[in-house]
N, CA, C and O atoms as a GROMACS GRO file, in nm:
protein
  584
    1MET      N    1   9.884   5.600   8.680
    1MET     CA    2   9.926   5.737   8.651
    1MET      C    3   9.903   5.823   8.775
    1MET      O    4   9.797   5.817   8.837
    2SER      N    5  10.002   5.901   8.812
    2SER     CA    6   9.990   5.982   8.932
    2SER      C    7   9.921   6.114   8.902
    2SER      O    8   9.924   6.164   8.789
    3GLN      N    9   9.859   6.169   9.003
    3GLN     CA   10   9.790   6.297   8.992
    3GLN      C   11   9.893   6.409   8.984
    3GLN      O   12   9.996   6.402   9.050
    4PRO      N   13   9.868   6.514   8.904
    4PRO     CA   14   9.959   6.628   8.902
    4PRO      C   15   9.954   6.698   9.037
    4PRO      O   16   9.851   6.701   9.104
    5GLU      N   17  10.067   6.755   9.075
    5GLU     CA   18  10.072   6.826   9.203
    5GLU      C   19   9.988   6.953   9.194
    5GLU      O   20   9.990   7.023   9.093
    6GLU      N   21   9.916   6.982   9.301
    6GLU     CA   22   9.829   7.099   9.305
    6GLU      C   23   9.912   7.228   9.304
    6GLU      O   24  10.017   7.236   9.368
    7THR      N   25   9.865   7.327   9.232
    7THR     CA   26   9.928   7.458   9.231
    7THR      C   27   9.890   7.529   9.359
    7THR      O   28   9.773   7.531   9.397
    8ARG      N   29   9.987   7.587   9.425
    8ARG     CA   30   9.966   7.659   9.551
    8ARG      C   31   9.982   7.809   9.528
    8ARG      O   32  10.045   7.852   9.432
    9VAL      N   33   9.925   7.886   9.617
    9VAL     CA   34   9.936   8.032   9.609
    9VAL      C   35  10.082   8.073   9.607
    9VAL      O   36  10.119   8.165   9.534
   10ARG      N   37  10.166   8.007   9.685
   10ARG     CA   38  10.307   8.045   9.691
   10ARG      C   39  10.376   8.029   9.556
   10ARG      O   40  10.480   8.092   9.532
   11ASP      N   41  10.320   7.946   9.465
   11ASP     CA   42  10.376   7.928   9.331
   11ASP      C   43  10.355   8.051   9.244
   11ASP      O   44  10.424   8.068   9.143
   12ALA      N   45  10.262   8.137   9.280
   12ALA     CA   46  10.228   8.254   9.198
   12ALA      C   47  10.258   8.386   9.268
   12ALA      O   48  10.235   8.493   9.211
   13VAL      N   49  10.310   8.381   9.389
   13VAL     CA   50  10.329   8.503   9.468
   13VAL      C   51  10.436   8.593   9.408
   13VAL      O   52  10.536   8.545   9.355
   14ARG      N   53  10.412   8.723   9.417
   14ARG     CA   54  10.512   8.822   9.378
   14ARG      C   55  10.578   8.867   9.508
   14ARG      O   56  10.520   8.938   9.589
   15GLN      N   57  10.703   8.824   9.524
   15GLN     CA   58  10.773   8.852   9.650
   15GLN      C   59  10.828   8.994   9.651
   15GLN      O   60  10.819   9.066   9.552
   16ASP      N   61  10.883   9.031   9.764
   16ASP     CA   62  10.938   9.166   9.784
   16ASP      C   63  10.836   9.275   9.758
   16ASP      O   64  10.857   9.361   9.673
   17PRO      N   65  10.724   9.272   9.830
   17PRO     CA   66  10.622   9.375   9.809
   17PRO      C   67  10.673   9.512   9.852
   17PRO      O   68  10.756   9.524   9.942
   18HIS      N   69  10.624   9.615   9.786
   18HIS     CA   70  10.657   9.751   9.827
   18HIS      C   71  10.559   9.793   9.935
   18HIS      O   72  10.438   9.794   9.913
   19VAL      N   73  10.613   9.827  10.051
   19VAL     CA   74  10.532   9.865  10.166
   19VAL      C   75  10.546  10.016  10.186
   19VAL      O   76  10.657  10.068  10.194
   20VAL      N   77  10.432  10.085  10.194
   20VAL     CA   78  10.433  10.230  10.211
   20VAL      C   79  10.348  10.269  10.332
   20VAL      O   80  10.265  10.192  10.379
   21ASN      N   81  10.372  10.389  10.378
   21ASN     CA   82  10.296  10.444  10.490
   21ASN      C   83  10.164  10.497  10.438
   21ASN      O   84  10.158  10.555  10.330
   22GLY      N   85  10.059  10.479  10.514
   22GLY     CA   86   9.926  10.526  10.476
   22GLY      C   87   9.915  10.676  10.466
   22GLY      O   88   9.823  10.728  10.403
   23LEU      N   89  10.009  10.748  10.527
   23LEU     CA   90  10.006  10.894  10.520
   23LEU      C   91  10.072  10.949  10.394
   23LEU      O   92  10.067  11.069  10.369
   24ALA      N   93  10.134  10.862  10.315
   24ALA     CA   94  10.195  10.906  10.189
   24ALA      C   95  10.086  10.958  10.096
   24ALA      O   96   9.970  10.917  10.106
   25SER      N   97  10.123  11.047  10.007
   25SER     CA   98  10.026  11.099   9.911
   25SER      C   99  10.008  11.000   9.796
   25SER      O  100  10.094  10.915   9.772
   26VAL      N  101   9.897  11.011   9.729
   26VAL     CA  102   9.872  10.928   9.611
   26VAL      C  103   9.977  10.958   9.504
   26VAL      O  104  10.017  10.868   9.430
   27ALA      N  105  10.023  11.082   9.495
   27ALA     CA  106  10.127  11.118   9.398
   27ALA      C  107  10.255  11.039   9.428
   27ALA      O  108  10.319  10.989   9.335
   28GLU      N  109  10.291  11.027   9.555
   28GLU     CA  110  10.409  10.947   9.592
   28GLU      C  111  10.389  10.800   9.557
   28GLU      O  112  10.481  10.734   9.508
   29ALA      N  113  10.270  10.750   9.581
   29ALA     CA  114  10.239  10.611   9.546
   29ALA      C  115  10.249  10.590   9.395
   29ALA      O  116  10.300  10.487   9.350
   30MET      N  117  10.200  10.685   9.317
   30MET     CA  118  10.207  10.673   9.172
   30MET      C  119  10.351  10.671   9.123
   30MET      O  120  10.384  10.598   9.030
   31ARG      N  121  10.436  10.751   9.185
   31ARG     CA  122  10.579  10.748   9.148
   31ARG      C  123  10.639  10.611   9.178
   31ARG      O  124  10.722  10.561   9.101
   32LEU      N  125  10.599  10.552   9.288
   32LEU     CA  126  10.648  10.419   9.323
   32LEU      C  127  10.596  10.314   9.225
   32LEU      O  128  10.670  10.223   9.187
   33PHE      N  129  10.472  10.325   9.183
   33PHE     CA  130  10.418  10.235   9.081
   33PHE      C  131  10.501  10.246   8.954
   33PHE      O  132  10.535  10.145   8.892
   34GLU      N  133  10.532  10.370   8.914
   34GLU     CA  134  10.609  10.392   8.790
   34GLU      C  135  10.749  10.331   8.796
   34GLU      O  136  10.792  10.265   8.702
   35THR      N  137  10.819  10.352   8.906
   35THR     CA  138  10.958  10.308   8.915
   35THR      C  139  10.974  10.160   8.948
   35THR      O  140  11.072  10.098   8.907
   36SER      N  141  10.878  10.103   9.019
   36SER     CA  142  10.893   9.964   9.064
   36SER      C  143  10.842   9.862   8.964
   36SER      O  144  10.889   9.748   8.962
   37GLY      N  145  10.747   9.901   8.883
   37GLY     CA  146  10.685   9.804   8.792
   37GLY      C  147  10.581   9.718   8.860
   37GLY      O  148  10.518   9.634   8.796
   38HIS      N  149  10.561   9.736   8.990
   38HIS     CA  150  10.458   9.662   9.063
   38HIS      C  151  10.322   9.724   9.034
   38HIS      O  152  10.313   9.843   9.002
   39ASP      N  153  10.217   9.644   9.047
   39ASP     CA  154  10.083   9.698   9.029
   39ASP      C  155  10.004   9.698   9.159
   39ASP      O  156   9.884   9.729   9.160
   40THR      N  157  10.072   9.664   9.269
   40THR     CA  158  10.009   9.661   9.401
   40THR      C  159  10.108   9.714   9.504
   40THR      O  160  10.226   9.679   9.502
   41LEU      N  161  10.060   9.799   9.593
   41LEU     CA  162  10.139   9.845   9.706
   41LEU      C  163  10.073   9.796   9.834
   41LEU      O  164   9.950   9.789   9.844
   42VAL      N  165  10.155   9.761   9.932
   42VAL     CA  166  10.104   9.719  10.062
   42VAL      C  167  10.117   9.838  10.156
   42VAL      O  168  10.222   9.902  10.163
   43ILE      N  169  10.009   9.866  10.228
   43ILE     CA  170  10.010   9.976  10.324
   43ILE      C  171  10.046   9.919  10.460
   43ILE      O  172   9.980   9.827  10.509
   44ASP      N  173  10.150   9.974  10.518
   44ASP     CA  174  10.206   9.921  10.642
   44ASP      C  175  10.109   9.933  10.759
   44ASP      O  176  10.022  10.019  10.762
   45LYS      N  177  10.129   9.843  10.854
   45LYS     CA  178  10.053   9.849  10.980
   45LYS      C  179  10.101   9.969  11.061
   45LYS      O  180  10.219  10.004  11.058
   46ARG      N  181  10.009  10.032  11.132
   46ARG     CA  182  10.046  10.143  11.220
   46ARG      C  183  10.093  10.094  11.356
   46ARG      O  184  10.165  10.165  11.427
   47SER      N  185  10.053   9.973  11.392
   47SER     CA  186  10.093   9.913  11.518
   47SER      C  187  10.088   9.761  11.502
   47SER      O  188  10.034   9.712  11.403
   48PRO      N  189  10.144   9.686  11.597
   48PRO     CA  190  10.139   9.539  11.585
   48PRO      C  191   9.997   9.482  11.583
   48PRO      O  192   9.976   9.373  11.530
   49ASP      N  193   9.901   9.554  11.639
   49ASP     CA  194   9.763   9.507  11.641
   49ASP      C  195   9.683   9.550  11.518
   49ASP      O  196   9.567   9.512  11.502
   50ASP      N  197   9.744   9.629  11.432
   50ASP     CA  198   9.677   9.679  11.312
   50ASP      C  199   9.684   9.574  11.201
   50ASP      O  200   9.745   9.469  11.218
   51GLU      N  201   9.621   9.602  11.089
   51GLU     CA  202   9.621   9.514  10.972
   51GLU      C  203   9.683   9.586  10.854
   51GLU      O  204   9.685   9.709  10.849
   52TYR      N  205   9.733   9.508  10.758
   52TYR     CA  206   9.786   9.566  10.635
   52TYR      C  207   9.671   9.615  10.547
   52TYR      O  208   9.559   9.564  10.554
   53GLY      N  209   9.701   9.713  10.465
   53GLY     CA  210   9.609   9.759  10.363
   53GLY      C  211   9.669   9.729  10.227
   53GLY      O  212   9.784   9.686  10.217
   54VAL      N  213   9.592   9.753  10.123
   54VAL     CA  214   9.640   9.729   9.987
   54VAL      C  215   9.592   9.843   9.898
   54VAL      O  216   9.483   9.897   9.916
   55LEU      N  217   9.677   9.878   9.801
   55LEU     CA  218   9.647   9.986   9.708
   55LEU      C  219   9.685   9.942   9.567
   55LEU      O  220   9.796   9.892   9.546
   56THR      N  221   9.594   9.960   9.473
   56THR     CA  222   9.622   9.928   9.333
   56THR      C  223   9.598  10.053   9.247
   56THR      O  224   9.534  10.149   9.290
   57ILE      N  225   9.651  10.049   9.128
   57ILE     CA  226   9.632  10.161   9.036
   57ILE      C  227   9.484  10.179   9.004
   57ILE      O  228   9.438  10.292   8.990
   58SER      N  229   9.410  10.070   8.992
   58SER     CA  230   9.267  10.084   8.961
   58SER      C  231   9.192  10.154   9.074
   58SER      O  232   9.096  10.226   9.048
   59MET      N  233   9.233  10.134   9.198
   59MET     CA  234   9.170  10.205   9.310
   59MET      C  235   9.195  10.355   9.297
   59MET      O  236   9.105  10.436   9.319
   60ILE      N  237   9.317  10.390   9.260
   60ILE     CA  238   9.351  10.531   9.241
   60ILE      C  239   9.273  10.589   9.124
   60ILE      O  240   9.222  10.701   9.132
   61ALA      N  241   9.263  10.514   9.016
   61ALA     CA  242   9.189  10.562   8.898
   61ALA      C  243   9.045  10.593   8.934
   61ALA      O  244   8.992  10.698   8.898
   62ARG      N  245   8.981  10.500   9.008
   62ARG     CA  246   8.839  10.518   9.042
   62ARG      C  247   8.815  10.628   9.145
   62ARG      O  248   8.722  10.707   9.132
   63GLN      N  249   8.900  10.631   9.248
   63GLN     CA  250   8.872  10.718   9.362
   63GLN      C  251   8.944  10.852   9.360
   63GLN      O  252   8.912  10.941   9.439
   64VAL      N  253   9.041  10.868   9.269
   64VAL     CA  254   9.112  10.995   9.263
   64VAL      C  255   9.090  11.061   9.126
   64VAL      O  256   9.027  11.166   9.117
   65PHE      N  257   9.142  10.999   9.021
   65PHE     CA  258   9.138  11.063   8.890
   65PHE      C  259   8.997  11.070   8.831
   65PHE      O  260   8.962  11.171   8.771
   66ALA      N  261   8.917  10.967   8.847
   66ALA     CA  262   8.780  10.969   8.794
   66ALA      C  263   8.694  11.071   8.866
   66ALA      O  264   8.595  11.119   8.811
   67GLN      N  265   8.732  11.106   8.989
   67GLN     CA  266   8.656  11.205   9.066
   67GLN      C  267   8.723  11.342   9.065
   67GLN      O  268   8.685  11.433   9.140
   68ASN      N  269   8.824  11.356   8.979
   68ASN     CA  270   8.894  11.483   8.960
   68ASN      C  271   8.954  11.538   9.090
   68ASN      O  272   8.947  11.657   9.118
   69ARG      N  273   9.014  11.449   9.169
   69ARG     CA  274   9.081  11.490   9.292
   69ARG      C  275   9.230  11.507   9.265
   69ARG      O  276   9.283  11.445   9.173
   70ALA      N  277   9.297  11.588   9.343
   70ALA     CA  278   9.440  11.616   9.325
   70ALA      C  279   9.522  11.506   9.393
   70ALA      O  280   9.512  11.487   9.514
   71ALA      N  281   9.603  11.437   9.316
   71ALA     CA  282   9.683  11.326   9.369
   71ALA      C  283   9.780  11.371   9.478
   71ALA      O  284   9.813  11.293   9.567
   72ARG      N  285   9.826  11.496   9.472
   72ARG     CA  286   9.917  11.548   9.574
   72ARG      C  287   9.846  11.570   9.707
   72ARG      O  288   9.909  11.570   9.813
   73ARG      N  289   9.714  11.590   9.702
   73ARG     CA  290   9.638  11.624   9.823
   73ARG      C  291   9.565  11.507   9.886
   73ARG      O  292   9.513  11.518   9.997
   74VAL      N  293   9.561  11.396   9.816
   74VAL     CA  294   9.490  11.278   9.868
   74VAL      C  295   9.592  11.183   9.930
   74VAL      O  296   9.694  11.152   9.870
   75SER      N  297   9.564  11.139  10.050
   75SER     CA  298   9.652  11.042  10.117
   75SER      C  299   9.614  10.900  10.079
   75SER      O  300   9.499  10.870  10.047
   76VAL      N  301   9.713  10.815  10.082
   76VAL     CA  302   9.693  10.674  10.048
   76VAL      C  303   9.582  10.613  10.133
   76VAL      O  304   9.502  10.534  10.082
   77TYR      N  305   9.577  10.647  10.262
   77TYR     CA  306   9.479  10.585  10.351
   77TYR      C  307   9.335  10.616  10.309
   77TYR      O  308   9.243  10.542  10.346
   78GLU      N  309   9.314  10.724  10.231
   78GLU     CA  310   9.180  10.759  10.185
   78GLU      C  311   9.133  10.670  10.070
   78GLU      O  312   9.014  10.664  10.042
   79VAL      N  313   9.226  10.602  10.004
   79VAL     CA  314   9.196  10.527   9.883
   79VAL      C  315   9.212  10.376   9.904
   79VAL      O  316   9.144  10.297   9.838
   80MET      N  317   9.298  10.337   9.992
   80MET     CA  318   9.333  10.195  10.010
   80MET      C  319   9.216  10.112  10.061
   80MET      O  320   9.117  10.165  10.111
   81GLU      N  321   9.230   9.981  10.047
   81GLU     CA  322   9.137   9.887  10.109
   81GLU      C  323   9.206   9.827  10.231
   81GLU      O  324   9.320   9.780  10.224
   82LYS      N  325   9.134   9.830  10.342
   82LYS     CA  326   9.190   9.779  10.466
   82LYS      C  327   9.078   9.726  10.551
   82LYS      O  328   8.977   9.795  10.567
   83PRO      N  329   9.089   9.609  10.605
   83PRO     CA  330   9.203   9.518  10.598
   83PRO      C  331   9.208   9.449  10.462
   83PRO      O  332   9.106   9.427  10.397
   84ALA      N  333   9.329   9.415  10.421
   84ALA     CA  334   9.347   9.342  10.296
   84ALA      C  335   9.320   9.194  10.321
   84ALA      O  336   9.343   9.143  10.431
   85ILE      N  337   9.273   9.126  10.220
   85ILE     CA  338   9.252   8.982  10.229
   85ILE      C  339   9.388   8.915  10.234
   85ILE      O  340   9.476   8.944  10.152
   86ASN      N  341   9.406   8.826  10.330
   86ASN     CA  342   9.529   8.750  10.344
   86ASN      C  343   9.505   8.606  10.304
   86ASN      O  344   9.408   8.544  10.348
   87LEU      N  345   9.592   8.554  10.220
   87LEU     CA  346   9.585   8.414  10.179
   87LEU      C  347   9.707   8.341  10.232
   87LEU      O  348   9.815   8.398  10.244
   88SER      N  349   9.688   8.215  10.265
   88SER     CA  350   9.800   8.130  10.304
   88SER      C  351   9.875   8.090  10.178
   88SER      O  352   9.814   8.061  10.075
   89GLY      N  353  10.006   8.087  10.186
   89GLY     CA  354  10.086   8.041  10.074
   89GLY      C  355  10.059   7.897  10.039
   89GLY      O  356  10.084   7.855   9.926
   90ASN      N  357  10.008   7.822  10.133
   90ASN     CA  358   9.979   7.680  10.112
   90ASN      C  359   9.842   7.655  10.050
   90ASN      O  360   9.813   7.542  10.010
   91MET      N  361   9.759   7.756  10.040
   91MET     CA  362   9.625   7.739   9.982
   91MET      C  363   9.637   7.699   9.835
   91MET      O  364   9.724   7.748   9.763
   92GLN      N  365   9.549   7.611   9.791
   92GLN     CA  366   9.546   7.573   9.651
   92GLN      C  367   9.504   7.694   9.567
   92GLN      O  368   9.413   7.768   9.605
   93ALA      N  369   9.571   7.714   9.455
   93ALA     CA  370   9.546   7.830   9.370
   93ALA      C  371   9.400   7.837   9.326
   93ALA      O  372   9.343   7.945   9.319
   94ARG      N  373   9.340   7.722   9.296
   94ARG     CA  374   9.201   7.724   9.247
   94ARG      C  375   9.106   7.778   9.353
   94ARG      O  376   9.008   7.845   9.320
   95TYR      N  377   9.133   7.750   9.481
   95TYR     CA  378   9.048   7.804   9.587
   95TYR      C  379   9.072   7.954   9.606
   95TYR      O  380   8.979   8.028   9.636
   96ALA      N  381   9.195   7.996   9.589
   96ALA     CA  382   9.225   8.139   9.599
   96ALA      C  383   9.156   8.215   9.485
   96ALA      O  384   9.103   8.324   9.506
   97ILE      N  385   9.155   8.156   9.365
   97ILE     CA  386   9.087   8.216   9.251
   97ILE      C  387   8.938   8.229   9.281
   97ILE      O  388   8.878   8.334   9.256
   98ARG      N  389   8.878   8.123   9.334
   98ARG     CA  390   8.736   8.127   9.369
   98ARG      C  391   8.705   8.236   9.470
   98ARG      O  392   8.607   8.309   9.457
   99LEU      N  393   8.789   8.246   9.573
   99LEU     CA  394   8.767   8.344   9.678
   99LEU      C  395   8.778   8.486   9.623
   99LEU      O  396   8.691   8.569   9.650
  100LEU      N  397   8.882   8.514   9.547
  100LEU     CA  398   8.900   8.649   9.494
  100LEU      C  399   8.787   8.686   9.399
  100LEU      O  400   8.738   8.799   9.402
  101THR      N  401   8.744   8.593   9.314
  101THR     CA  402   8.634   8.625   9.223
  101THR      C  403   8.503   8.643   9.298
  101THR      O  404   8.424   8.731   9.263
  102ARG      N  405   8.479   8.563   9.399
  102ARG     CA  406   8.356   8.576   9.479
  102ARG      C  407   8.351   8.713   9.547
  102ARG      O  408   8.244   8.773   9.560
  103LEU      N  409   8.466   8.760   9.592
  103LEU     CA  410   8.473   8.889   9.661
  103LEU      C  411   8.496   9.006   9.565
  103LEU      O  412   8.504   9.122   9.608
  104ASN      N  413   8.506   8.975   9.435
  104ASN     CA  414   8.531   9.076   9.332
  104ASN      C  415   8.659   9.155   9.360
  104ASN      O  416   8.660   9.278   9.352
  105LEU      N  417   8.766   9.082   9.393
  105LEU     CA  418   8.896   9.142   9.420
  105LEU      C  419   8.997   9.096   9.315
  105LEU      O  420   8.986   8.987   9.259
  106ASP      N  421   9.095   9.181   9.290
  106ASP     CA  422   9.200   9.147   9.194
  106ASP      C  423   9.329   9.104   9.262
  106ASP      O  424   9.415   9.043   9.198
  107VAL      N  425   9.345   9.135   9.390
  107VAL     CA  426   9.473   9.111   9.457
  107VAL      C  427   9.451   9.076   9.604
  107VAL      O  428   9.352   9.116   9.665
  108ALA      N  429   9.546   9.001   9.658
  108ALA     CA  430   9.546   8.967   9.801
  108ALA      C  431   9.689   8.962   9.850
  108ALA      O  432   9.784   8.954   9.771
  109LEU      N  433   9.705   8.968   9.981
  109LEU     CA  434   9.837   8.952  10.041
  109LEU      C  435   9.860   8.806  10.073
  109LEU      O  436   9.765   8.733  10.103
  110VAL      N  437   9.984   8.762  10.067
  110VAL     CA  438  10.019   8.624  10.099
  110VAL      C  439  10.098   8.627  10.229
  110VAL      O  440  10.200   8.695  10.240
  111VAL      N  441  10.050   8.552  10.326
  111VAL     CA  442  10.109   8.550  10.459
  111VAL      C  443  10.140   8.407  10.498
  111VAL      O  444  10.056   8.318  10.482
  112GLU      N  445  10.259   8.384  10.550
  112GLU     CA  446  10.297   8.254  10.604
  112GLU      C  447  10.362   8.278  10.740
  112GLU      O  448  10.450   8.363  10.753
  113ASN      N  449  10.319   8.204  10.839
  113ASN     CA  450  10.372   8.217  10.976
  113ASN      C  451  10.365   8.361  11.024
  113ASN      O  452  10.460   8.412  11.083
  114ASP      N  453  10.253   8.426  10.998
  114ASP     CA  454  10.229   8.566  11.038
  114ASP      C  455  10.327   8.665  10.976
  114ASP      O  456  10.343   8.776  11.026
  115GLN      N  457  10.394   8.625  10.869
  115GLN     CA  458  10.488   8.714  10.799
  115GLN      C  459  10.436   8.741  10.658
  115GLN      O  460  10.397   8.648  10.587
  116LEU      N  461  10.436   8.866  10.619
  116LEU     CA  462  10.399   8.903  10.483
  116LEU      C  463  10.510   8.856  10.389
  116LEU      O  464  10.625   8.896  10.404
  117ILE      N  465  10.474   8.771  10.292
  117ILE     CA  466  10.577   8.725  10.197
  117ILE      C  467  10.559   8.785  10.059
  117ILE      O  468  10.650   8.779   9.976
  118GLY      N  469  10.443   8.843  10.031
  118GLY     CA  470  10.423   8.906   9.902
  118GLY      C  471  10.278   8.929   9.870
  118GLY      O  472  10.190   8.920   9.956
  119THR      N  473  10.254   8.960   9.743
  119THR     CA  474  10.120   8.982   9.694
  119THR      C  475  10.092   8.883   9.582
  119THR      O  476  10.183   8.829   9.520
  120VAL      N  477   9.965   8.859   9.558
  120VAL     CA  478   9.927   8.772   9.447
  120VAL      C  479   9.800   8.827   9.386
  120VAL      O  480   9.710   8.872   9.456
  121GLY      N  481   9.796   8.823   9.255
  121GLY     CA  482   9.680   8.873   9.184
  121GLY      C  483   9.606   8.762   9.114
  121GLY      O  484   9.657   8.651   9.096
  122LEU      N  485   9.486   8.793   9.075
  122LEU     CA  486   9.404   8.698   9.002
  122LEU      C  487   9.474   8.655   8.873
  122LEU      O  488   9.464   8.540   8.833
  123ARG      N  489   9.544   8.747   8.811
  123ARG     CA  490   9.617   8.716   8.687
  123ARG      C  491   9.724   8.610   8.712
  123ARG      O  492   9.731   8.511   8.640
  124GLU      N  493   9.808   8.631   8.812
  124GLU     CA  494   9.916   8.537   8.842
  124GLU      C  495   9.863   8.401   8.883
  124GLU      O  496   9.916   8.297   8.842
  125LEU      N  497   9.759   8.401   8.964
  125LEU     CA  498   9.700   8.274   9.007
  125LEU      C  499   9.642   8.196   8.889
  125LEU      O  500   9.661   8.075   8.878
  126THR      N  501   9.573   8.267   8.802
  126THR     CA  502   9.512   8.202   8.687
  126THR      C  503   9.617   8.146   8.592
  126THR      O  504   9.602   8.035   8.542
  127LEU      N  505   9.722   8.222   8.567
  127LEU     CA  506   9.831   8.172   8.481
  127LEU      C  507   9.902   8.052   8.542
  127LEU      O  508   9.936   7.958   8.471
  128ALA      N  509   9.923   8.054   8.673
  128ALA     CA  510   9.988   7.940   8.740
  128ALA      C  511   9.899   7.816   8.734
  128ALA      O  512   9.948   7.706   8.711
  129GLU      N  513   9.771   7.834   8.755
  129GLU     CA  514   9.677   7.722   8.749
  129GLU      C  515   9.669   7.666   8.606
  129GLU      O  516   9.665   7.544   8.587
  130PHE      N  517   9.667   7.754   8.509
  130PHE     CA  518   9.665   7.712   8.369
  130PHE      C  519   9.790   7.632   8.335
  130PHE      O  520   9.781   7.526   8.273
  131ALA      N  521   9.906   7.682   8.375
  131ALA     CA  522  10.032   7.615   8.343
  131ALA      C  523  10.040   7.475   8.402
  131ALA      O  524  10.103   7.386   8.345
  132SER      N  525   9.976   7.454   8.516
  132SER     CA  526   9.983   7.322   8.580
  132SER      C  527   9.881   7.224   8.523
  132SER      O  528   9.889   7.104   8.550
  133ASN      N  529   9.785   7.273   8.446
  133ASN     CA  530   9.678   7.186   8.396
  133ASN      C  531   9.672   7.170   8.245
  133ASN      O  532   9.591   7.092   8.195
  134VAL      N  533   9.756   7.242   8.172
  134VAL     CA  534   9.752   7.237   8.026
  134VAL      C  535   9.890   7.196   7.975
  134VAL      O  536   9.991   7.237   8.030
  135PRO      N  537   9.894   7.115   7.869
  135PRO     CA  538  10.022   7.074   7.814
  135PRO      C  539  10.102   7.195   7.766
  135PRO      O  540  10.045   7.301   7.740
  136PRO      N  541  10.233   7.180   7.753
  136PRO     CA  542  10.316   7.291   7.704
  136PRO      C  543  10.267   7.342   7.569
  136PRO      O  544  10.200   7.269   7.495
  137ALA      N  545  10.299   7.465   7.538
  137ALA     CA  546  10.250   7.531   7.417
  137ALA      C  547  10.284   7.455   7.290
  137ALA      O  548  10.204   7.453   7.196
  138GLU      N  549  10.402   7.392   7.285
  138GLU     CA  550  10.439   7.321   7.162
  138GLU      C  551  10.344   7.206   7.134
  138GLU      O  552  10.315   7.178   7.018
  139ASN      N  553  10.294   7.139   7.236
  139ASN     CA  554  10.197   7.031   7.217
  139ASN      C  555  10.063   7.086   7.172
  139ASN      O  556   9.994   7.023   7.092
  140VAL      N  557  10.025   7.202   7.222
  140VAL     CA  558   9.899   7.264   7.184
  140VAL      C  559   9.904   7.304   7.038
  140VAL      O  560   9.806   7.285   6.965
  141GLN      N  561  10.016   7.360   6.992
  141GLN     CA  562  10.030   7.402   6.853
  141GLN      C  563  10.021   7.282   6.760
  141GLN      O  564   9.957   7.290   6.655
  142ASN      N  565  10.084   7.170   6.796
  142ASN     CA  566  10.079   7.050   6.713
  142ASN      C  567   9.938   6.996   6.701
  142ASN      O  568   9.898   6.951   6.594
  143SER      N  569   9.862   6.999   6.810
  143SER     CA  570   9.726   6.946   6.804
  143SER      C  571   9.633   7.035   6.724
  143SER      O  572   9.534   6.987   6.669
  144GLU      N  573   9.665   7.167   6.716
  144GLU     CA  574   9.581   7.259   6.638
  144GLU      C  575   9.597   7.236   6.488
  144GLU      O  576   9.505   7.263   6.411
  145LYS      N  577   9.715   7.187   6.446
  145LYS     CA  578   9.742   7.166   6.304
  145LYS      C  579   9.669   7.043   6.250
  145LYS      O  580   9.644   7.034   6.130
  146GLU      N  581   9.635   6.952   6.336
  146GLU     CA  582   9.571   6.826   6.293
  146GLU      C  583   9.427   6.842   6.258
  146GLU      O  584   9.362   6.744   6.220
   0.00000   0.00000   0.00000
């Protein structure tokens, strides 16, 4: 019997990330969250030697709304995490899950050949790893009836 193929980060990546300028307001970022359906924004590099940043709704909740700050007056760069953790698309999903949980992070950027290809979250990685290691749902339902 052959071993199942390992799940890779690229199997769970959310492609076409929304990239915004760090000088944008949190209000602008929130509008982008609303219209795009994404839960992560990538903050663009200011120069080729700079690093990407990352912004999530939970960061905004903790650092803006929970502290009663005005979303129109706060810039994205004040709330974002930078540098963002970069994962290789070829990394095994289980190792990416371990790394993100060890660092208490929910999201990372996926980079291949020095190119940003997307974002990946703990949720997507966990679901991809589960799908590769557990029988299809119909088999699980049949075994529960027995």
